[in-house]
Amino acid sequence: MTHSKQSGTGAGSIPRVLISADRSSSGKTTISMGLMAALVSRGYKVQPFKVALDYIDPSYHTEITGRFCRNLDGYLMDENGILDVYTHACETGDGADIAIIEGVRGLYEGFESLSDLGSTAQIAKILKCPVVFVINARSITRSSAALISGYKNFDPDVEIAGVILNNIGGRRHAEKAKEAIEYYTGVPVIGIIPRDPSMQISMRHLGLMPALEGRRRLGNEGFDERLRGIEEIITKGIDVDRFLEIARSANPLESLENSVFSPSVSSGSYRPKIGIALDEAFNFYYHDNIDLLELAGAEIVYFSPVKDLQLPDVDGLYIGGGYPELFAAELEANESMRTDIKEASAAGMPVYAECGGLMYLTEKISTGVPGKGTYHDASMPESTYLMVGALPGHTIMGQTRVVSYNIGTLDRDCLIGKEGSSFKGHEFHHSEIREIPGDAEFAITLSRGTGIKGDRDGLIACNTLGSYAHLHGVAYRELAGSLVEAARKFRDSRGSGISGTPGENIQNTQT
């Protein structure tokens, strides 16, 4: 059990505030982005967080603040894990001045109907964090007071400290809603955001793609212009000083004596190189995982399966999620990269792939397939593209939609842990893997979730494992150490004197 002490300095004492709402599509993401940008413009070092396991919103928070956004999930992580992620993020680098946490869905939505497990409210209570509540007030005035009253009284341990009214039609609309809320609930209205089609258009474009892809599509100038437009609207409509007062009212947190974010190897030990795929096709990573890989002894080397012609000289690969289906033509065209990865896998290099990475490692991807699916994109014509082929199977897009937590157990020792180890993760995909041979091997059995085939996930070949499960290294603590150890063993097996490109190294080990 982790012991704690009261913190007077550090992460536990900096201002913090959580932005939530009554439901999705209330505008909390846009407002969170605008407030982060406004504080950065004032010179604050803002540490962003996102409740739950989304990748897209955090990519914008990272872009705006210059600090990696971290995810907080009360179903995957225990209380100490949440405090650990929070503390590590705020104290990384030269430290943050303020923490802003964007909630998920409605304030009380979570894993269960009769508890706050997995909800935004759970995170607010663990972090002793005041809540600024966003209402989409379109077409309501006095009713907004009833809404706030209900949310305020539902759980007295959650402190709703301020309200932002979004989608306001005019001066009279704003006055009536503000007066009703403050009179009946005593909660101050600190912001009024007018109905503004330009902001809705900006978020319709930005919110459907990660920041890296948004910048690529819109260009640096167009991308920055949209973010500036959001900041200007938010700055005009919200009393930022009142927002800061609420953040400063947060009670001190207890600091943890022990942290998972601690170096696990001596500084003199050899650091195996782990290549991480990072580009417009693959960018769904929890940055905590990357930090934990480094703390476990890895040297991180980034590469692009879309643009780079060959693998860098590495001892292992981590290919995360993303949108390989949108870049399938470019990935197919980069035959030399596909060949390098397939040869590395065949030579026994540890290769770990999640979701989009799994799809890339299969033999081919088919897009635009007619059928019952709901996932369609104009940029995905009906076509089939060759992929790496390190794992068997044919990825079909658009015939299913899976959004779920999952729970799995390892059936064997593998590059992510020992036989019998269990994890909680999540999966979110619009694809399925077909044409899997009957003798294909899997490393994971799921007791919750969909996986690749039946209750099986973790398709394996040689020392390569691809799964639909996304894992967070604070929730599943074997992940980072196991990957680094697998990379170190591979390095040792091919000899420390080998140098040059991976293709040359692999050829040397086979002669």
Short mmCIF file of C-alpha atoms in Angstrom, two decimals:
data_model
loop_
_atom_site.label_atom_id
_atom_site.label_comp_id
_atom_site.label_asym_id
_atom_site.label_seq_id
_atom_site.Cartn_x
_atom_site.Cartn_y
_atom_site.Cartn_z
CA MET A 1 0.00 0.00 0.00
CA THR A 2 1.26 3.47 -0.90
CA HIS A 3 1.69 5.88 1.99
CA SER A 4 1.12 9.59 1.51
CA LYS A 5 1.81 12.89 3.16
CA GLN A 6 0.27 16.32 2.92
CA SER A 7 1.86 18.38 0.18
CA GLY A 8 2.60 22.05 0.63
CA THR A 9 4.46 22.47 -2.64
CA GLY A 10 4.55 20.87 -6.07
CA ALA A 11 1.71 19.38 -8.06
CA GLY A 12 -0.61 19.04 -5.08
CA SER A 13 -0.68 22.77 -4.45
CA ILE A 14 -0.96 24.30 -7.92
CA PRO A 15 -4.33 25.70 -9.08
CA ARG A 16 -6.49 23.19 -10.90
CA VAL A 17 -9.98 23.12 -12.36
CA LEU A 18 -12.11 20.59 -14.20
CA ILE A 19 -14.36 21.57 -17.12
CA SER A 20 -17.45 19.40 -17.47
CA ALA A 21 -20.97 19.51 -18.89
CA ASP A 22 -24.34 17.81 -18.74
CA ARG A 23 -23.68 15.77 -21.90
CA SER A 24 -21.51 15.42 -24.98
CA SER A 25 -21.66 18.18 -27.62
CA SER A 26 -22.15 20.93 -25.04
CA GLY A 27 -18.98 22.71 -26.15
CA LYS A 28 -16.60 21.75 -23.35
CA THR A 29 -13.78 20.74 -25.70
CA THR A 30 -13.87 24.04 -27.57
CA ILE A 31 -14.10 26.00 -24.33
CA SER A 32 -11.28 23.99 -22.75
CA MET A 33 -9.08 24.67 -25.77
CA GLY A 34 -9.88 28.37 -25.71
CA LEU A 35 -9.18 28.71 -21.99
CA MET A 36 -5.90 26.82 -22.28
CA ALA A 37 -4.86 29.10 -25.14
CA ALA A 38 -5.88 32.22 -23.21
CA LEU A 39 -3.80 31.21 -20.19
CA VAL A 40 -0.80 30.30 -22.34
CA SER A 41 -1.08 33.76 -23.91
CA ARG A 42 -0.89 35.22 -20.40
CA GLY A 43 2.34 33.32 -19.78
CA TYR A 44 1.00 30.38 -17.76
CA LYS A 45 2.51 26.90 -18.05
CA VAL A 46 -0.73 24.94 -18.46
CA GLN A 47 -0.80 21.18 -17.83
CA PRO A 48 -3.74 19.64 -19.71
CA PHE A 49 -5.60 16.45 -18.86
CA LYS A 50 -8.48 14.54 -20.45
CA VAL A 51 -10.83 12.26 -18.53
CA ALA A 52 -11.16 8.81 -20.15
CA LEU A 53 -9.15 7.39 -23.02
CA ASP A 54 -9.68 9.66 -26.02
CA TYR A 55 -6.69 10.49 -28.22
CA ILE A 56 -8.00 13.33 -30.41
CA ASP A 57 -8.91 15.99 -27.82
CA PRO A 58 -5.56 15.51 -26.02
CA SER A 59 -3.69 16.09 -29.28
CA TYR A 60 -5.12 19.63 -29.42
CA HIS A 61 -4.47 20.28 -25.74
CA THR A 62 -0.85 19.27 -26.31
CA GLU A 63 -0.58 21.47 -29.39
CA ILE A 64 -1.97 24.50 -27.57
CA THR A 65 -0.09 24.22 -24.27
CA GLY A 66 3.23 22.74 -25.37
CA ARG A 67 2.89 20.13 -22.59
CA PHE A 68 1.78 16.57 -23.27
CA CYS A 69 -1.85 16.04 -22.30
CA ARG A 70 -2.39 13.05 -20.00
CA ASN A 71 -5.43 10.78 -19.71
CA LEU A 72 -7.13 10.03 -16.39
CA ASP A 73 -9.48 7.06 -16.26
CA GLY A 74 -11.06 5.89 -13.01
CA TYR A 75 -12.06 2.49 -14.39
CA LEU A 76 -8.60 1.54 -15.62
CA MET A 77 -6.61 3.26 -12.86
CA ASP A 78 -6.91 3.11 -9.11
CA GLU A 79 -6.83 6.28 -7.01
CA ASN A 80 -3.07 6.15 -6.52
CA GLY A 81 -2.60 5.71 -10.26
CA ILE A 82 -4.67 8.80 -11.01
CA LEU A 83 -2.75 10.86 -8.45
CA ASP A 84 0.51 9.49 -9.86
CA VAL A 85 -0.34 10.46 -13.45
CA TYR A 86 -1.48 13.90 -12.28
CA THR A 87 1.64 14.55 -10.20
CA HIS A 88 4.07 13.27 -12.82
CA ALA A 89 2.51 15.43 -15.54
CA CYS A 90 2.47 18.61 -13.47
CA GLU A 91 6.05 18.18 -12.28
CA THR A 92 7.57 17.14 -15.62
CA GLY A 93 10.03 19.59 -17.16
CA ASP A 94 10.05 22.95 -15.41
CA GLY A 95 6.66 22.28 -13.80
CA ALA A 96 3.17 23.57 -14.48
CA ASP A 97 1.51 26.70 -13.04
CA ILE A 98 -2.04 25.41 -13.44
CA ALA A 99 -3.81 22.18 -14.40
CA ILE A 100 -6.91 22.13 -16.60
CA ILE A 101 -8.83 18.87 -16.87
CA GLU A 102 -11.42 18.35 -19.60
CA GLY A 103 -14.16 15.91 -18.64
CA VAL A 104 -15.84 13.29 -20.78
CA ARG A 105 -19.53 13.16 -21.75
CA GLY A 106 -21.83 14.23 -18.91
CA LEU A 107 -20.40 14.88 -15.43
CA TYR A 108 -21.85 11.71 -13.90
CA GLU A 109 -21.64 9.34 -16.89
CA GLY A 110 -19.44 6.36 -16.11
CA PHE A 111 -19.05 2.62 -16.17
CA GLU A 112 -22.03 1.88 -13.91
CA SER A 113 -25.46 3.37 -13.25
CA LEU A 114 -25.24 3.26 -9.45
CA SER A 115 -21.66 4.46 -8.84
CA ASP A 116 -19.33 7.13 -10.19
CA LEU A 117 -16.74 4.57 -11.37
CA GLY A 118 -15.11 5.77 -14.57
CA SER A 119 -16.85 9.15 -14.51
CA THR A 120 -15.68 12.74 -14.62
CA ALA A 121 -17.18 13.20 -11.14
CA GLN A 122 -14.91 10.46 -9.77
CA ILE A 123 -11.83 12.29 -11.07
CA ALA A 124 -13.07 15.61 -9.61
CA LYS A 125 -13.36 14.00 -6.17
CA ILE A 126 -10.02 12.18 -6.28
CA LEU A 127 -8.22 15.38 -7.32
CA LYS A 128 -10.29 17.63 -5.00
CA CYS A 129 -10.99 19.69 -8.05
CA PRO A 130 -13.62 22.46 -8.45
CA VAL A 131 -15.81 22.04 -11.53
CA VAL A 132 -16.73 24.67 -14.09
CA PHE A 133 -19.91 23.44 -15.70
CA VAL A 134 -20.74 24.13 -19.36
CA ILE A 135 -24.37 24.28 -20.48
CA ASN A 136 -25.51 24.28 -24.08
CA ALA A 137 -28.16 26.90 -23.30
CA ARG A 138 -29.70 27.05 -26.74
CA SER A 139 -33.47 27.65 -26.31
CA ILE A 140 -33.44 27.51 -22.47
CA THR A 141 -33.22 30.23 -19.81
CA ARG A 142 -34.87 29.49 -16.44
CA SER A 143 -34.62 25.77 -17.07
CA SER A 144 -30.85 26.12 -16.96
CA ALA A 145 -31.15 26.88 -13.23
CA ALA A 146 -33.02 23.62 -12.70
CA LEU A 147 -30.31 21.81 -14.59
CA ILE A 148 -27.53 23.27 -12.43
CA SER A 149 -29.54 22.65 -9.26
CA GLY A 150 -29.96 18.99 -10.14
CA TYR A 151 -26.29 18.47 -10.95
CA LYS A 152 -25.17 20.39 -7.86
CA ASN A 153 -27.36 18.39 -5.48
CA PHE A 154 -26.91 14.98 -7.08
CA ASP A 155 -23.52 14.51 -5.38
CA PRO A 156 -22.62 17.11 -2.73
CA ASP A 157 -19.00 15.92 -2.80
CA VAL A 158 -18.65 17.37 -6.31
CA GLU A 159 -18.15 21.13 -6.16
CA ILE A 160 -19.73 22.98 -9.08
CA ALA A 161 -18.00 26.33 -8.65
CA GLY A 162 -18.91 28.16 -11.84
CA VAL A 163 -21.07 27.98 -14.97
CA ILE A 164 -20.37 28.83 -18.60
CA LEU A 165 -23.39 29.34 -20.84
CA ASN A 166 -22.76 28.25 -24.42
CA ASN A 167 -24.80 28.86 -27.55
CA ILE A 168 -26.45 32.07 -26.30
CA GLY A 169 -28.67 33.79 -28.82
CA GLY A 170 -28.58 37.38 -27.53
CA ARG A 171 -28.40 39.79 -24.60
CA ARG A 172 -31.85 39.03 -23.19
CA HIS A 173 -31.29 35.28 -23.44
CA ALA A 174 -28.03 35.65 -21.51
CA GLU A 175 -29.51 37.90 -18.81
CA LYS A 176 -32.44 35.60 -18.05
CA ALA A 177 -30.35 32.43 -17.86
CA LYS A 178 -27.63 34.05 -15.76
CA GLU A 179 -30.07 35.63 -13.31
CA ALA A 180 -31.99 32.37 -12.84
CA ILE A 181 -28.87 30.27 -12.23
CA GLU A 182 -27.30 32.65 -9.75
CA TYR A 183 -30.58 33.31 -7.86
CA TYR A 184 -31.73 29.68 -7.51
CA THR A 185 -28.38 27.88 -7.15
CA GLY A 186 -25.87 30.44 -5.88
CA VAL A 187 -23.38 29.31 -8.52
CA PRO A 188 -21.79 32.21 -10.43
CA VAL A 189 -22.01 32.39 -14.21
CA ILE A 190 -18.47 33.22 -15.29
CA GLY A 191 -18.89 33.01 -19.04
CA ILE A 192 -21.37 33.60 -21.84
CA ILE A 193 -20.44 32.27 -25.27
CA PRO A 194 -22.57 33.54 -28.16
CA ARG A 195 -23.92 31.29 -30.85
CA ASP A 196 -21.15 31.51 -33.43
CA PRO A 197 -21.21 29.43 -36.62
CA SER A 198 -17.50 30.06 -37.24
CA MET A 199 -16.56 28.30 -34.00
CA GLN A 200 -18.85 25.38 -34.81
CA ILE A 201 -17.31 25.06 -38.26
CA SER A 202 -13.81 25.14 -36.79
CA MET A 203 -14.57 22.35 -34.35
CA ARG A 204 -16.41 20.30 -36.95
CA HIS A 205 -13.18 20.23 -38.95
CA LEU A 206 -10.70 20.03 -36.10
CA GLY A 207 -12.61 17.66 -33.84
CA LEU A 208 -12.73 14.86 -36.39
CA MET A 209 -8.98 14.51 -36.81
CA PRO A 210 -5.90 14.50 -34.59
CA ALA A 211 -3.97 17.76 -34.37
CA LEU A 212 -1.08 16.39 -36.43
CA GLU A 213 -3.43 15.57 -39.31
CA GLY A 214 -5.36 18.85 -38.85
CA ARG A 215 -2.16 20.84 -39.27
CA ARG A 216 -1.19 18.79 -42.33
CA ARG A 217 -4.55 19.28 -44.04
CA LEU A 218 -5.06 22.94 -43.19
CA GLY A 219 -1.45 24.06 -43.32
CA ASN A 220 0.29 25.84 -40.46
CA GLU A 221 -1.36 29.19 -41.16
CA GLY A 222 -4.89 27.81 -41.57
CA PHE A 223 -4.60 25.58 -38.53
CA ASP A 224 -3.26 28.34 -36.29
CA GLU A 225 -5.91 30.75 -37.55
CA ARG A 226 -8.70 28.41 -36.44
CA LEU A 227 -7.17 27.99 -33.01
CA ARG A 228 -6.74 31.76 -32.67
CA GLY A 229 -10.37 32.27 -33.63
CA ILE A 230 -11.50 29.93 -30.85
CA GLU A 231 -9.25 31.69 -28.32
CA GLU A 232 -10.62 35.13 -29.26
CA ILE A 233 -14.24 34.05 -28.83
CA ILE A 234 -13.55 32.37 -25.49
CA THR A 235 -11.48 35.30 -24.17
CA LYS A 236 -14.27 37.76 -24.99
CA GLY A 237 -16.99 35.60 -23.46
CA ILE A 238 -15.38 34.22 -20.28
CA ASP A 239 -14.10 36.06 -17.23
CA VAL A 240 -10.68 34.45 -17.19
CA ASP A 241 -9.79 36.06 -13.85
CA ARG A 242 -12.83 34.45 -12.22
CA PHE A 243 -11.85 31.15 -13.83
CA LEU A 244 -8.40 31.49 -12.23
CA GLU A 245 -9.94 32.26 -8.84
CA ILE A 246 -11.91 29.02 -9.03
CA ALA A 247 -8.78 27.08 -9.95
CA ARG A 248 -6.90 28.61 -7.00
CA SER A 249 -9.64 27.49 -4.62
CA ALA A 250 -8.73 23.80 -5.04
CA ASN A 251 -7.70 22.16 -1.79
CA PRO A 252 -4.14 20.74 -1.47
CA LEU A 253 -3.59 17.16 -2.53
CA GLU A 254 -1.62 14.51 -0.71
CA SER A 255 1.60 13.58 -2.47
CA LEU A 256 2.58 9.98 -3.13
CA GLU A 257 5.66 8.49 -1.51
CA ASN A 258 6.07 5.92 -4.29
CA SER A 259 5.56 6.44 -8.00
CA VAL A 260 5.45 4.17 -11.01
CA PHE A 261 7.32 7.00 -12.78
CA SER A 262 10.66 6.04 -11.27
CA PRO A 263 13.77 4.82 -13.13
CA SER A 264 13.98 1.02 -12.99
CA VAL A 265 17.51 0.59 -14.38
CA SER A 266 20.88 2.04 -13.51
CA SER A 267 22.09 4.98 -15.57
CA GLY A 268 25.04 2.98 -16.89
CA SER A 269 23.00 0.12 -18.34
CA TYR A 270 22.66 -0.32 -22.09
CA ARG A 271 19.49 1.38 -23.34
CA PRO A 272 17.80 -0.67 -26.07
CA LYS A 273 16.32 1.41 -28.86
CA ILE A 274 12.58 1.18 -29.40
CA GLY A 275 11.23 2.63 -32.62
CA ILE A 276 7.85 4.34 -32.29
CA ALA A 277 5.79 4.97 -35.43
CA LEU A 278 4.68 8.59 -35.36
CA ASP A 279 3.11 10.41 -38.30
CA GLU A 280 -0.31 11.31 -39.69
CA ALA A 281 -1.27 7.62 -39.92
CA PHE A 282 -0.08 6.52 -36.45
CA ASN A 283 -0.29 8.94 -33.54
CA PHE A 284 -2.58 7.40 -30.90
CA TYR A 285 -0.28 7.05 -27.91
CA TYR A 286 -0.59 7.74 -24.20
CA HIS A 287 2.51 9.79 -23.50
CA ASP A 288 2.73 8.14 -20.09
CA ASN A 289 3.57 4.91 -21.94
CA ILE A 290 6.47 6.59 -23.69
CA ASP A 291 7.72 8.07 -20.41
CA LEU A 292 7.49 4.65 -18.78
CA LEU A 293 9.45 3.01 -21.62
CA GLU A 294 12.23 5.56 -21.11
CA LEU A 295 12.18 5.07 -17.35
CA ALA A 296 12.40 1.30 -17.91
CA GLY A 297 15.61 1.88 -19.83
CA ALA A 298 14.60 2.42 -23.48
CA GLU A 299 15.92 5.00 -25.89
CA ILE A 300 13.01 6.19 -28.06
CA VAL A 301 13.53 6.60 -31.80
CA TYR A 302 10.60 7.99 -33.82
CA PHE A 303 10.01 7.03 -37.44
CA SER A 304 7.30 7.43 -40.07
CA PRO A 305 5.85 4.42 -41.90
CA VAL A 306 4.38 6.91 -44.39
CA LYS A 307 7.47 8.99 -45.22
CA ASP A 308 10.64 7.14 -44.14
CA LEU A 309 12.07 4.69 -46.65
CA GLN A 310 13.61 2.34 -44.08
CA LEU A 311 13.50 1.51 -40.40
CA PRO A 312 15.99 3.23 -38.13
CA ASP A 313 18.50 1.06 -36.29
CA VAL A 314 16.34 -0.19 -33.41
CA ASP A 315 15.88 -3.22 -31.17
CA GLY A 316 12.09 -3.21 -31.03
CA LEU A 317 9.01 -1.52 -32.52
CA TYR A 318 5.86 0.03 -31.06
CA ILE A 319 3.21 0.88 -33.65
CA GLY A 320 0.23 2.59 -32.05
CA GLY A 321 -3.25 3.35 -33.24
CA GLY A 322 -4.37 5.94 -35.74
CA TYR A 323 -5.94 6.02 -39.17
CA PRO A 324 -3.95 3.73 -41.48
CA GLU A 325 -7.09 3.31 -43.59
CA LEU A 326 -6.96 7.00 -44.57
CA PHE A 327 -3.33 6.66 -45.63
CA ALA A 328 -3.50 3.15 -47.02
CA ALA A 329 -2.31 4.19 -50.50
CA GLU A 330 0.75 5.96 -49.07
CA LEU A 331 1.52 3.05 -46.74
CA GLU A 332 1.24 0.57 -49.62
CA ALA A 333 3.46 2.74 -51.84
CA ASN A 334 6.24 2.70 -49.21
CA GLU A 335 7.23 -0.85 -50.08
CA SER A 336 10.74 -0.58 -48.63
CA MET A 337 9.38 0.29 -45.18
CA ARG A 338 6.84 -2.53 -45.31
CA THR A 339 9.61 -4.95 -46.29
CA ASP A 340 11.91 -3.73 -43.50
CA ILE A 341 9.21 -4.24 -40.87
CA LYS A 342 8.27 -7.68 -42.17
CA GLU A 343 11.92 -8.79 -42.19
CA ALA A 344 12.48 -7.37 -38.70
CA SER A 345 9.46 -9.30 -37.44
CA ALA A 346 10.61 -12.52 -39.11
CA ALA A 347 14.04 -12.11 -37.52
CA GLY A 348 12.48 -12.06 -34.07
CA MET A 349 12.53 -8.35 -33.31
CA PRO A 350 9.82 -7.57 -30.73
CA VAL A 351 7.05 -5.70 -32.52
CA TYR A 352 4.05 -4.48 -30.51
CA ALA A 353 1.08 -3.00 -32.36
CA GLU A 354 -2.25 -1.61 -31.14
CA CYS A 355 -5.38 -1.29 -33.29
CA GLY A 356 -4.24 0.80 -36.27
CA GLY A 357 -0.80 -0.73 -35.90
CA LEU A 358 -2.38 -4.20 -35.91
CA MET A 359 -4.22 -3.32 -39.14
CA TYR A 360 -0.96 -2.18 -40.75
CA LEU A 361 0.79 -5.44 -39.83
CA THR A 362 -1.88 -7.62 -41.51
CA GLU A 363 -1.58 -8.66 -45.15
CA LYS A 364 -3.96 -6.07 -46.63
CA ILE A 365 -6.61 -3.45 -45.86
CA SER A 366 -9.84 -3.03 -47.81
CA THR A 367 -11.67 0.30 -47.60
CA GLY A 368 -15.04 1.52 -48.84
CA VAL A 369 -16.52 -1.97 -48.71
CA PRO A 370 -20.32 -1.81 -49.24
CA GLY A 371 -22.32 -3.24 -46.38
CA LYS A 372 -23.98 -2.58 -43.06
CA GLY A 373 -21.17 -0.51 -41.56
CA THR A 374 -21.59 3.10 -40.53
CA TYR A 375 -17.98 4.25 -40.94
CA HIS A 376 -17.51 5.91 -44.30
CA ASP A 377 -15.22 8.68 -45.47
CA ALA A 378 -15.09 10.38 -48.86
CA SER A 379 -11.32 9.98 -48.88
CA MET A 380 -11.62 6.19 -48.62
CA PRO A 381 -12.50 4.77 -52.04
CA GLU A 382 -13.48 1.16 -52.50
CA SER A 383 -10.09 -0.47 -52.83
CA THR A 384 -7.65 -2.98 -51.34
CA TYR A 385 -4.09 -2.11 -50.33
CA LEU A 386 -1.13 -4.33 -49.49
CA MET A 387 0.22 -3.90 -45.97
CA VAL A 388 3.20 -5.38 -44.07
CA GLY A 389 2.09 -9.02 -43.84
CA ALA A 390 3.90 -9.71 -40.59
CA LEU A 391 0.59 -10.99 -39.20
CA PRO A 392 -1.97 -13.09 -41.07
CA GLY A 393 -5.36 -11.68 -42.00
CA HIS A 394 -7.26 -9.20 -44.15
CA THR A 395 -8.47 -5.97 -42.51
CA ILE A 396 -11.95 -4.88 -43.61
CA MET A 397 -13.03 -1.33 -42.83
CA GLY A 398 -16.52 -0.13 -41.99
CA GLN A 399 -18.37 -3.36 -41.23
CA THR A 400 -18.43 -2.99 -37.45
CA ARG A 401 -18.10 -0.42 -34.68
CA VAL A 402 -16.59 -1.35 -31.32
CA VAL A 403 -16.25 1.06 -28.39
CA SER A 404 -15.65 -0.71 -25.11
CA TYR A 405 -13.44 -1.32 -22.14
CA ASN A 406 -11.86 -4.75 -22.26
CA ILE A 407 -10.36 -7.14 -19.74
CA GLY A 408 -7.81 -9.70 -20.82
CA THR A 409 -5.44 -12.37 -19.55
CA LEU A 410 -2.18 -13.45 -21.17
CA ASP A 411 -2.24 -17.12 -22.14
CA ARG A 412 1.53 -17.31 -22.54
CA ASP A 413 4.73 -15.42 -21.87
CA CYS A 414 5.10 -12.76 -24.55
CA LEU A 415 6.61 -9.35 -25.21
CA ILE A 416 3.99 -7.55 -23.06
CA GLY A 417 4.09 -9.76 -19.97
CA LYS A 418 4.06 -13.15 -18.33
CA GLU A 419 1.47 -15.89 -18.66
CA GLY A 420 -1.43 -15.29 -16.28
CA SER A 421 -1.00 -11.51 -16.18
CA SER A 422 -4.29 -9.64 -16.58
CA PHE A 423 -5.11 -6.13 -17.76
CA LYS A 424 -7.89 -3.64 -18.23
CA GLY A 425 -7.75 -1.73 -21.50
CA HIS A 426 -10.08 -0.37 -24.11
CA GLU A 427 -10.85 -0.81 -27.81
CA PHE A 428 -12.32 1.62 -30.32
CA HIS A 429 -12.35 0.60 -33.97
CA HIS A 430 -14.41 0.36 -37.15
CA SER A 431 -12.53 -2.60 -38.61
CA GLU A 432 -12.39 -6.34 -38.34
CA ILE A 433 -9.74 -8.91 -39.30
CA ARG A 434 -10.92 -11.68 -41.63
CA GLU A 435 -9.22 -14.61 -43.41
CA ILE A 436 -7.29 -15.56 -40.29
CA PRO A 437 -5.86 -19.11 -40.67
CA GLY A 438 -7.26 -21.78 -38.39
CA ASP A 439 -3.85 -22.38 -36.85
CA ALA A 440 -3.22 -18.69 -36.07
CA GLU A 441 -1.94 -18.11 -32.53
CA PHE A 442 -3.20 -15.61 -29.99
CA ALA A 443 -1.69 -14.47 -26.70
CA ILE A 444 -4.77 -12.94 -25.02
CA THR A 445 -8.11 -14.30 -23.88
CA LEU A 446 -10.73 -11.64 -23.15
CA SER A 447 -13.37 -11.87 -20.43
CA ARG A 448 -14.76 -8.52 -21.59
CA GLY A 449 -14.52 -6.94 -25.01
CA THR A 450 -14.54 -7.99 -28.65
CA GLY A 451 -10.95 -8.56 -29.69
CA ILE A 452 -9.87 -10.02 -33.02
CA LYS A 453 -11.64 -13.38 -33.15
CA GLY A 454 -14.21 -14.57 -30.64
CA ASP A 455 -12.75 -13.95 -27.21
CA ARG A 456 -9.17 -13.92 -28.53
CA ASP A 457 -6.93 -10.91 -29.00
CA GLY A 458 -3.19 -10.45 -29.34
CA LEU A 459 -2.52 -12.12 -32.70
CA ILE A 460 1.10 -13.31 -32.69
CA ALA A 461 3.77 -14.44 -35.13
CA CYS A 462 7.46 -14.79 -34.24
CA ASN A 463 7.97 -12.09 -31.58
CA THR A 464 5.27 -9.82 -33.00
CA LEU A 465 1.98 -9.14 -31.21
CA GLY A 466 -0.92 -7.07 -32.56
CA SER A 467 -4.13 -6.43 -30.64
CA TYR A 468 -7.22 -4.26 -30.73
CA ALA A 469 -6.68 -3.58 -27.02
CA HIS A 470 -5.12 -0.21 -26.15
CA LEU A 471 -3.13 -0.48 -22.92
CA HIS A 472 -2.10 2.24 -20.47
CA GLY A 473 1.13 1.58 -18.61
CA VAL A 474 -0.13 2.95 -15.28
CA ALA A 475 -3.15 0.62 -15.38
CA TYR A 476 -1.16 -2.37 -16.70
CA ARG A 477 2.27 -1.97 -15.16
CA GLU A 478 4.01 -4.89 -16.85
CA LEU A 479 3.76 -3.23 -20.26
CA ALA A 480 6.79 -0.94 -20.35
CA GLY A 481 9.25 -3.19 -18.52
CA SER A 482 8.28 -6.21 -20.60
CA LEU A 483 8.70 -4.38 -23.92
CA VAL A 484 12.08 -2.99 -22.91
CA GLU A 485 13.29 -6.40 -21.70
CA ALA A 486 12.16 -8.00 -24.98
CA ALA A 487 14.09 -5.34 -26.93
CA ARG A 488 17.18 -5.86 -24.76
CA LYS A 489 17.07 -9.65 -25.30
CA PHE A 490 16.75 -9.17 -29.04
CA ARG A 491 19.72 -6.80 -29.03
CA ASP A 492 21.77 -9.35 -27.07
CA SER A 493 20.75 -12.18 -29.41
CA ARG A 494 22.02 -10.41 -32.52
CA GLY A 495 25.27 -9.24 -30.93
CA SER A 496 26.27 -5.86 -29.59
CA GLY A 497 28.80 -5.31 -32.38
CA ILE A 498 26.27 -5.13 -35.20
CA SER A 499 25.73 -1.74 -36.75
CA GLY A 500 23.99 -0.32 -39.81
CA THR A 501 20.39 -0.45 -40.96
CA PRO A 502 17.93 -3.02 -39.57
CA GLY A 503 17.79 -4.79 -42.91
CA GLU A 504 21.56 -5.24 -42.90
CA ASN A 505 21.54 -6.35 -39.24
CA ILE A 506 18.85 -8.94 -39.82
CA GLN A 507 20.67 -10.27 -42.88
CA ASN A 508 23.83 -10.64 -40.75
CA THR A 509 22.00 -12.73 -38.15
CA GLN A 510 20.68 -15.09 -40.83
CA THR A 511 23.98 -15.85 -42.60
#
